XYZ file of C-alpha atoms in Angstrom:
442
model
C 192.646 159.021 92.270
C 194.395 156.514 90.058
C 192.238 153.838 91.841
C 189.132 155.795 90.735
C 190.165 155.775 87.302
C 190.431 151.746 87.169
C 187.018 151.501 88.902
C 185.660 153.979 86.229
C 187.388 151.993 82.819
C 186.164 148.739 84.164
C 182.531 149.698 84.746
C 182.975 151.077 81.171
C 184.128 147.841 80.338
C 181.487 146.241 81.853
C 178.775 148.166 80.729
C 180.003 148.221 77.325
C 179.744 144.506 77.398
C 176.085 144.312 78.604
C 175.480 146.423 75.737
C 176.847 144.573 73.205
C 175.055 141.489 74.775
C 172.074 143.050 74.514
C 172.351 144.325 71.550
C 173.094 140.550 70.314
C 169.528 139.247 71.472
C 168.016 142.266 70.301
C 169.409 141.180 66.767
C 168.576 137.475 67.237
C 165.419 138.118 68.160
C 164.762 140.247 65.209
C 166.131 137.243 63.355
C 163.765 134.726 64.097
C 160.960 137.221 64.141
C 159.582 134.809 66.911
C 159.456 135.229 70.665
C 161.398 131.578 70.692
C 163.740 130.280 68.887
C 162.180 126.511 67.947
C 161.290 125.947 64.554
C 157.553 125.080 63.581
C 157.196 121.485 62.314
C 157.445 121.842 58.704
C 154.871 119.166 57.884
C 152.438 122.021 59.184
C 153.828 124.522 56.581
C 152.636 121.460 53.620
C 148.825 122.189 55.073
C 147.535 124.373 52.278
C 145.085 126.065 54.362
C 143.203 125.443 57.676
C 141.350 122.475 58.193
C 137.913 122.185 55.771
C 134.854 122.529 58.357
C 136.235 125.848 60.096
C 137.278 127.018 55.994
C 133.553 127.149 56.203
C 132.690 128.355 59.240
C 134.888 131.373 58.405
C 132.884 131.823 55.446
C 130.024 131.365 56.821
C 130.353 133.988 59.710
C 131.608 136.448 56.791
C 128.411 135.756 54.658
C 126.312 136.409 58.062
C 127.844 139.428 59.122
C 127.525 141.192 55.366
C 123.729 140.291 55.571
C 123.161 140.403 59.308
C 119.405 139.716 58.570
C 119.502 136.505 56.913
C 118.575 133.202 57.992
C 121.365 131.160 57.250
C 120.681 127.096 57.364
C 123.418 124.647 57.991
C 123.943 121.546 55.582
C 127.509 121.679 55.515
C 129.180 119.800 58.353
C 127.655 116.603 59.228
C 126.730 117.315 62.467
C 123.729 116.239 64.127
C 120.464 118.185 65.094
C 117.708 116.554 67.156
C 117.910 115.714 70.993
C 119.197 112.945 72.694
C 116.729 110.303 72.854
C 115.099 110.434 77.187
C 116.320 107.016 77.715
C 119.854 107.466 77.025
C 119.733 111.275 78.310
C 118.571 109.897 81.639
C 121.219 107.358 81.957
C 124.389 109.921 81.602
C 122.295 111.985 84.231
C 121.889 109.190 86.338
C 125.729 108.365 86.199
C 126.637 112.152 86.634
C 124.289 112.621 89.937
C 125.770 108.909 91.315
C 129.162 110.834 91.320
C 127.801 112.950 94.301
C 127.397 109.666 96.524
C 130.147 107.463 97.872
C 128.560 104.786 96.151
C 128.266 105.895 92.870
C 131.448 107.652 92.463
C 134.210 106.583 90.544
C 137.957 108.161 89.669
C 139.928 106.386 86.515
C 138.639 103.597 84.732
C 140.296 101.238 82.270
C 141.687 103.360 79.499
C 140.112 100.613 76.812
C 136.953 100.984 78.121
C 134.601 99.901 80.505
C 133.995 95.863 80.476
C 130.203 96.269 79.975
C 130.461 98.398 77.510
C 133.082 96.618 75.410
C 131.261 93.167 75.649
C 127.688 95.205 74.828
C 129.491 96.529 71.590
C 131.339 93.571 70.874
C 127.797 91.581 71.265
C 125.467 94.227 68.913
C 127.984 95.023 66.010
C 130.269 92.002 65.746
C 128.540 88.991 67.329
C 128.376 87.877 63.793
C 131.376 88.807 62.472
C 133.708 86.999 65.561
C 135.241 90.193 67.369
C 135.999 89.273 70.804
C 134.972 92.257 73.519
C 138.926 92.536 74.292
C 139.387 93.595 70.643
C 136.763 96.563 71.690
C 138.602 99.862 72.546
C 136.233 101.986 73.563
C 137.425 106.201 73.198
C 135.877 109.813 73.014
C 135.518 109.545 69.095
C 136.797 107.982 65.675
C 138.357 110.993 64.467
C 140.536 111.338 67.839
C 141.455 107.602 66.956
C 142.263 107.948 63.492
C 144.828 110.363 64.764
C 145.843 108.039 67.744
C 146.552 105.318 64.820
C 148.822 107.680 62.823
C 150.862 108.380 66.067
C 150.978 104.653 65.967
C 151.995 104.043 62.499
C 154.674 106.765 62.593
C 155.961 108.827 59.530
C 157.518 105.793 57.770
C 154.419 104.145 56.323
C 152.986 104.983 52.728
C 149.367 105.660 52.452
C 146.299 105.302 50.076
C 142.430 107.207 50.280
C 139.578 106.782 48.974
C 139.264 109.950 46.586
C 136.914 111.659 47.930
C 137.540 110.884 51.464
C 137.077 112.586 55.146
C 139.901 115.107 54.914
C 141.169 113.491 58.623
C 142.678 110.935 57.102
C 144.855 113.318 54.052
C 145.620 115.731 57.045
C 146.842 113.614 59.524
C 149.008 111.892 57.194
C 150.496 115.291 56.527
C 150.901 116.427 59.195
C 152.802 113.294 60.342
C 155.741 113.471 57.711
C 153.828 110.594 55.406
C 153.654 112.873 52.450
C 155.617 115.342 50.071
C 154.330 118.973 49.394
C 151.008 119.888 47.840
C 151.545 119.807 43.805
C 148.347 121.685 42.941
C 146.113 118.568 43.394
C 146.679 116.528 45.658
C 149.984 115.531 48.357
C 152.539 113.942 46.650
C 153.275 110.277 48.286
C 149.520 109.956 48.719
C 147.878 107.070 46.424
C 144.610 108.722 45.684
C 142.158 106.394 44.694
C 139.828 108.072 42.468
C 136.030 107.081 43.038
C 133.404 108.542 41.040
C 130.200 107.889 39.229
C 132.311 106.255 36.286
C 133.619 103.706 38.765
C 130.194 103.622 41.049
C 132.428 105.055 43.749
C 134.782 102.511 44.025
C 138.527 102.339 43.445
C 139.524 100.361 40.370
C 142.520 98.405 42.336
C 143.919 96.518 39.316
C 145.613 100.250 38.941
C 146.465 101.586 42.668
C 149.711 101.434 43.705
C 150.670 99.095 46.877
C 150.897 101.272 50.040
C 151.427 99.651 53.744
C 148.156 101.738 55.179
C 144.613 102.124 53.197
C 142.332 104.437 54.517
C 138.499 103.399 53.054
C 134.739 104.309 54.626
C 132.000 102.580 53.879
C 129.402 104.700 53.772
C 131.921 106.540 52.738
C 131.490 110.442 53.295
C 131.301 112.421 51.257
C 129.816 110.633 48.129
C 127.292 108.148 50.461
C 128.171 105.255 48.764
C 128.150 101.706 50.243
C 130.495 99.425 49.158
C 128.699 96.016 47.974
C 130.143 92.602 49.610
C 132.094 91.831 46.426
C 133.853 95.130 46.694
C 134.532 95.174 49.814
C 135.781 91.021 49.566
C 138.249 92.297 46.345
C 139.277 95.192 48.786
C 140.562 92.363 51.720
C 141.916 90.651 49.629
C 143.705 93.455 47.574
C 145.563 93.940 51.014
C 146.146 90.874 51.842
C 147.766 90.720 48.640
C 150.283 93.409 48.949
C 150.541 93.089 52.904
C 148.924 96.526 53.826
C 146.656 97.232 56.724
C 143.163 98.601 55.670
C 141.797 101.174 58.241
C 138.026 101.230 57.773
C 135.901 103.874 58.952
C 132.432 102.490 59.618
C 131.212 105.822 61.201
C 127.920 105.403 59.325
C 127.250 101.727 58.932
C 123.907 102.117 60.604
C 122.157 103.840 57.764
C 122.814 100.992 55.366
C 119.736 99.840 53.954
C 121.006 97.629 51.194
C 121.536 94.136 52.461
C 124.239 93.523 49.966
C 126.368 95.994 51.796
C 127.749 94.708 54.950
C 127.964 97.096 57.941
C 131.397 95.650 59.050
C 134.244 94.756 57.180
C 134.887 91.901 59.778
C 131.950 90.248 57.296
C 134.396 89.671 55.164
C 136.523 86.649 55.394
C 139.853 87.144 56.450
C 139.842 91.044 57.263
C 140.869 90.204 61.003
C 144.311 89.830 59.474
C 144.163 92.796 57.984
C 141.764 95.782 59.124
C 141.318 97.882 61.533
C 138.042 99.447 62.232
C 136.818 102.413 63.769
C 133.388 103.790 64.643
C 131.357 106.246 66.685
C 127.651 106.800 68.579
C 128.040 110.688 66.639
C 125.589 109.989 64.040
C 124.141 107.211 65.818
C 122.780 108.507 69.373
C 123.125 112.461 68.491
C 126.379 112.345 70.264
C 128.539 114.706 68.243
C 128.898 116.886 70.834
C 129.089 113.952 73.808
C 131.715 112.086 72.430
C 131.923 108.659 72.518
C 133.448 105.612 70.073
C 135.463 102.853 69.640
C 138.120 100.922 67.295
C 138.592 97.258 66.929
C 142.165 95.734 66.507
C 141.810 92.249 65.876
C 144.136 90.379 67.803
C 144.965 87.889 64.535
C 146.299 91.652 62.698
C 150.040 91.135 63.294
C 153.331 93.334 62.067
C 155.949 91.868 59.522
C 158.438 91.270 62.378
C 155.183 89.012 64.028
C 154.494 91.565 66.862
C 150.721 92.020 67.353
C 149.212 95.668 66.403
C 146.650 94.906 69.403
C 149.377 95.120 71.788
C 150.803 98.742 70.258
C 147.236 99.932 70.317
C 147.096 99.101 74.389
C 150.150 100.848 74.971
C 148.936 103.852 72.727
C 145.381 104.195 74.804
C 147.231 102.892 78.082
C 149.831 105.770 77.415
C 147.865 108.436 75.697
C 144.412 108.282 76.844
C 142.535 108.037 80.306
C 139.451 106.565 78.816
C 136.230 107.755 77.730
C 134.096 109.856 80.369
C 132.772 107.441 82.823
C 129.193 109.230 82.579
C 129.340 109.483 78.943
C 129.960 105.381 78.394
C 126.847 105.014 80.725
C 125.026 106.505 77.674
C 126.627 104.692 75.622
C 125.795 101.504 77.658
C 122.226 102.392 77.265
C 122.880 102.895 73.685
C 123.225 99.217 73.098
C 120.046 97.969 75.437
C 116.593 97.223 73.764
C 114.866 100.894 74.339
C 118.134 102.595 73.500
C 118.742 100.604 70.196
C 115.341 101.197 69.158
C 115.544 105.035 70.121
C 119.030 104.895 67.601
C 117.295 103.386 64.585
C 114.562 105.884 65.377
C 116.757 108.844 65.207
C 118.788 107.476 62.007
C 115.268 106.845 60.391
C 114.714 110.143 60.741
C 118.103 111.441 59.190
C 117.673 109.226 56.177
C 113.877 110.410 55.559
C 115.947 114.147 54.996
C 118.070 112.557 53.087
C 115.503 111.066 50.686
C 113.657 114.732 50.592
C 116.737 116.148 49.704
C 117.654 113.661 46.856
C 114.135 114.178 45.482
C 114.804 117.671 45.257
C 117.780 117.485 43.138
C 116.953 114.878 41.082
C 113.642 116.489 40.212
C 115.404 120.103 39.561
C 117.870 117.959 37.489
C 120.680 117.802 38.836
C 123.091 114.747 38.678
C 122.969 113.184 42.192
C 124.042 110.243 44.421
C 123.628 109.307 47.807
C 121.041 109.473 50.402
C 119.986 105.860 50.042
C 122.543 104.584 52.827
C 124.029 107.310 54.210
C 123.443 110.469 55.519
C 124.850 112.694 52.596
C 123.940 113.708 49.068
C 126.253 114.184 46.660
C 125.308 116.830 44.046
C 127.056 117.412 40.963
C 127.730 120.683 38.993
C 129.803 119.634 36.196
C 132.382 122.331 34.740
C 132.130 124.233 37.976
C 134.727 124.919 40.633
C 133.003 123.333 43.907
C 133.819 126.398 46.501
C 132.452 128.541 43.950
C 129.100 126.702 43.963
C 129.090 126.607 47.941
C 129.517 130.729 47.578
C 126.651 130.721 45.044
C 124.710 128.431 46.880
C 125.311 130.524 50.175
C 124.939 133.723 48.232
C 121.454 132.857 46.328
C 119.764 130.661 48.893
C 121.529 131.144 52.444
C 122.645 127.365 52.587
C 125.494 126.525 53.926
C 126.992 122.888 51.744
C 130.091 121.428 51.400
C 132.291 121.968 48.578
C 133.841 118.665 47.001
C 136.824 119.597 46.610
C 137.367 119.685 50.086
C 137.564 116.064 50.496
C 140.289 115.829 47.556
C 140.792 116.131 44.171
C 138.362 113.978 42.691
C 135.487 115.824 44.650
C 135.879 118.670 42.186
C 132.478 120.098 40.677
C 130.429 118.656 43.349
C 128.858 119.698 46.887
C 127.753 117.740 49.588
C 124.159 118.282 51.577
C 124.271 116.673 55.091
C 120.997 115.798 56.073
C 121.658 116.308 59.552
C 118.959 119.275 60.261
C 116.042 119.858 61.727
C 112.843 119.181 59.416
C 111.627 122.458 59.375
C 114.871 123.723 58.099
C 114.821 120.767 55.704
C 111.701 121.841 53.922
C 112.805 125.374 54.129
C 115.741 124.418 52.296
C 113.899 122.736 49.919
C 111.688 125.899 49.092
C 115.002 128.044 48.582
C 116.800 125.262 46.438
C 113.325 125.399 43.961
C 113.174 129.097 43.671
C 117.015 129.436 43.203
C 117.779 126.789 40.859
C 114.073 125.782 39.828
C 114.045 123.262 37.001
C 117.044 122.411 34.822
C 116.422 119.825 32.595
């Protein structure tokens, strides 16, 4: 009996302990009000809302299903509309069916790229401009890179954009630890250089602050402006001044008409020592959704301590990347060959002919606009109004879908962007709904 007693006190005991136990998880679960108990990265938490394009796909999808019946057409993200020219179609489907022989198949491939490939881009965009095919890295896109080159950089560095810019490069910075929190405007620790029509879209340097990494694209998106070669030669030598690395997005230095803007910034003297560029076949092939680009690290672009950057790019792409789809760089082999290159220019001619019918538009309702000329975008201004409440307007009166300029920072304010990326039907049908909406303002 007395032994039963002890048996029954210490499964009390025992009991009573899992209880309090559990009852102690219970709590700390209802502590953390998460199923784990890691923290989020604050640098998230700075990220005032979700990234710009989906912003507008959510609102986009709300507009639709409020009127269910209307016809909504896209000029909002930049993303491209007509087929894949045949040649370079049949190429990638030549590559995918070779995968089915013994012959044709092929596992991993060199994470920088295949050899033909870098040597074909090295020989059409830089055979002027000295870039050896080993400074080539060929990946699935320039916006994956620009990431790839933060991860490089680390949170240390200080950084400057072009204001407005592509909201990739303001994000990623972010979200890497570069910057403070939002004040209202902009990220503090972020040297916004304000381009506008005041400044013909380019920075006035004499008053930027000296940061180690300048983010600048030329065409630059979202304005459309080309930087001239003067600009561009006081922008080398602005960093070689203050010993900062210039990462220059050439995404669209195909639609460059003017011959006094250069489509690389290797044109300018002494950028190997100082620039990085990156580009992509997305607005040049119709390969948005295919993926396929490349960045050049010029092997003269060293560290402070000496150390090339070359060799910490490898050992990113080596480490963090398994190289581009082998079927995908066959298109983008037949990219760079005679029919393909002419089937490119074909497409972009295309692109910019929207562009121009767009610009004509606007300018003859009015409106204060820039653009078009050399790049793909038009950049419309609405002076004293908020830009998201245009793009509702816009989407409410005429069922367009722009960009609002404030998207792409602070100095984008009272403008919207029109991607001429669309089909030409929907073009002209744009056209008609601008002219009955907004008709004639002057």
């Amino acid at each position: 009996m007395q032994l039963n007693v002890r048996s029954t006190v210490a499964s009390g005991a025992r009991a009573s302990t899992r209880s309090r136990r559990m009852t102690a998880v219970v709590q700390a679960v209802a502590q953390r009000a998460g199923t784990i108990d890691v923290q989020r990265n604050e640098n998230f938490g700075k990220l005032r809302a979700g990234y710009l394009f989906p912003e507008i796909a959510r609102r986009r999808t709300a507009h639709q299903d409020k009127n269910p019946d209307a016809k909504i057409i896209s000029l909002g993200i930049g993303d491209t509309t007509e087929p894949l020219p045949a040649y370079i179609a049949d190429a990638m489907a030549k590559a995918a069916a070779g995968l089915a022989s013994r012959e044709g198949y092929s596992g991993y491939g060199a994470e920088q790229g295949q050899g033909p490939l870098r040597e074909a881009v090295a020989r059409t965009f830089y055979g002027h401009a000295g870039r050896a095919a080993d400074e080539i890295f060929i990946s699935d896109g320039s916006k994956c890179d620009i990431a790839r080159i933060q991860m490089m950089f680390g949170s240390k560095p200080t950084v400057a954009v072009q204001d407005p810019s592509y909201p990739v490069y303001v994000d990623t910075s972010v979200m890497m630890g570069m910057t403070g929190d939002h004040n209202g405007t902009g990220f503090d620790g972020i040297e916004y250089m304000v381009c506008n029509p005041d400044n013909h879209f380019f920075p006035d340097l004499s008053k930027a602050k000296r940061t180690d990494i300048i983010f600048f694209c030329s065409p630059n998106n979202p304005t459309g402006a080309a930087a001239t070669r003067a600009q561009l030669t006081e922008l080398v030598a602005f960093a070689r001044k203050n010993g900062s690395i210039l990462v220059y997005d050439a995404a669209y230095a195909l639609y460059i008409s003017n011959p006094d803007c250069p489509k690389t910034i290797y044109e300018i003297p002494g950028a190997e020592e100082v620039a990085i560029e990156t580009c992509s076949f997305s607005k040049y092939a119709g390969f948005t959704g295919v993926r396929l680009g490349w960045t050049v690290v010029p092997k003269a672009l060293k560290y402070a301590n000496g150390e090339p950057v070359h060799a910490d790019w490898n050992r990113v792409m080596t480490t963090c990347f398994n190289g581009a789809s082998n079927i995908v760089q066959a298109g983008g082999l037949a990219c760079l060959q005679p029919q393909g290159l002419a089937d490119m220019h074909a497409m972009i001619k295309f692109y910019k002919e929207n562009a121009q019918i767009l610009k004509t538009t606007f300018t003859e309702m009015g409106f204060s606009v820039y653009g078009g000329d050399d790049a793909p975008y038009i950049w419309v201004g609405f002076p004293g109004k908020p830009s998201w409440d245009v793009f509702a307007e816009i989407l409410e009166r005429c069922n367009i879908v722009t960009t609002p300029g404030s998207g792409f920072g602070p100095a984008g304010e009272g403008f919207v962007r029109a991607s001429a990326f669309g089909s030409r039907e929907n073009i002209l049908e744009a056209v008609r709904r601008f002219k009955e909406a907004y008709g004639k303002r002057n």
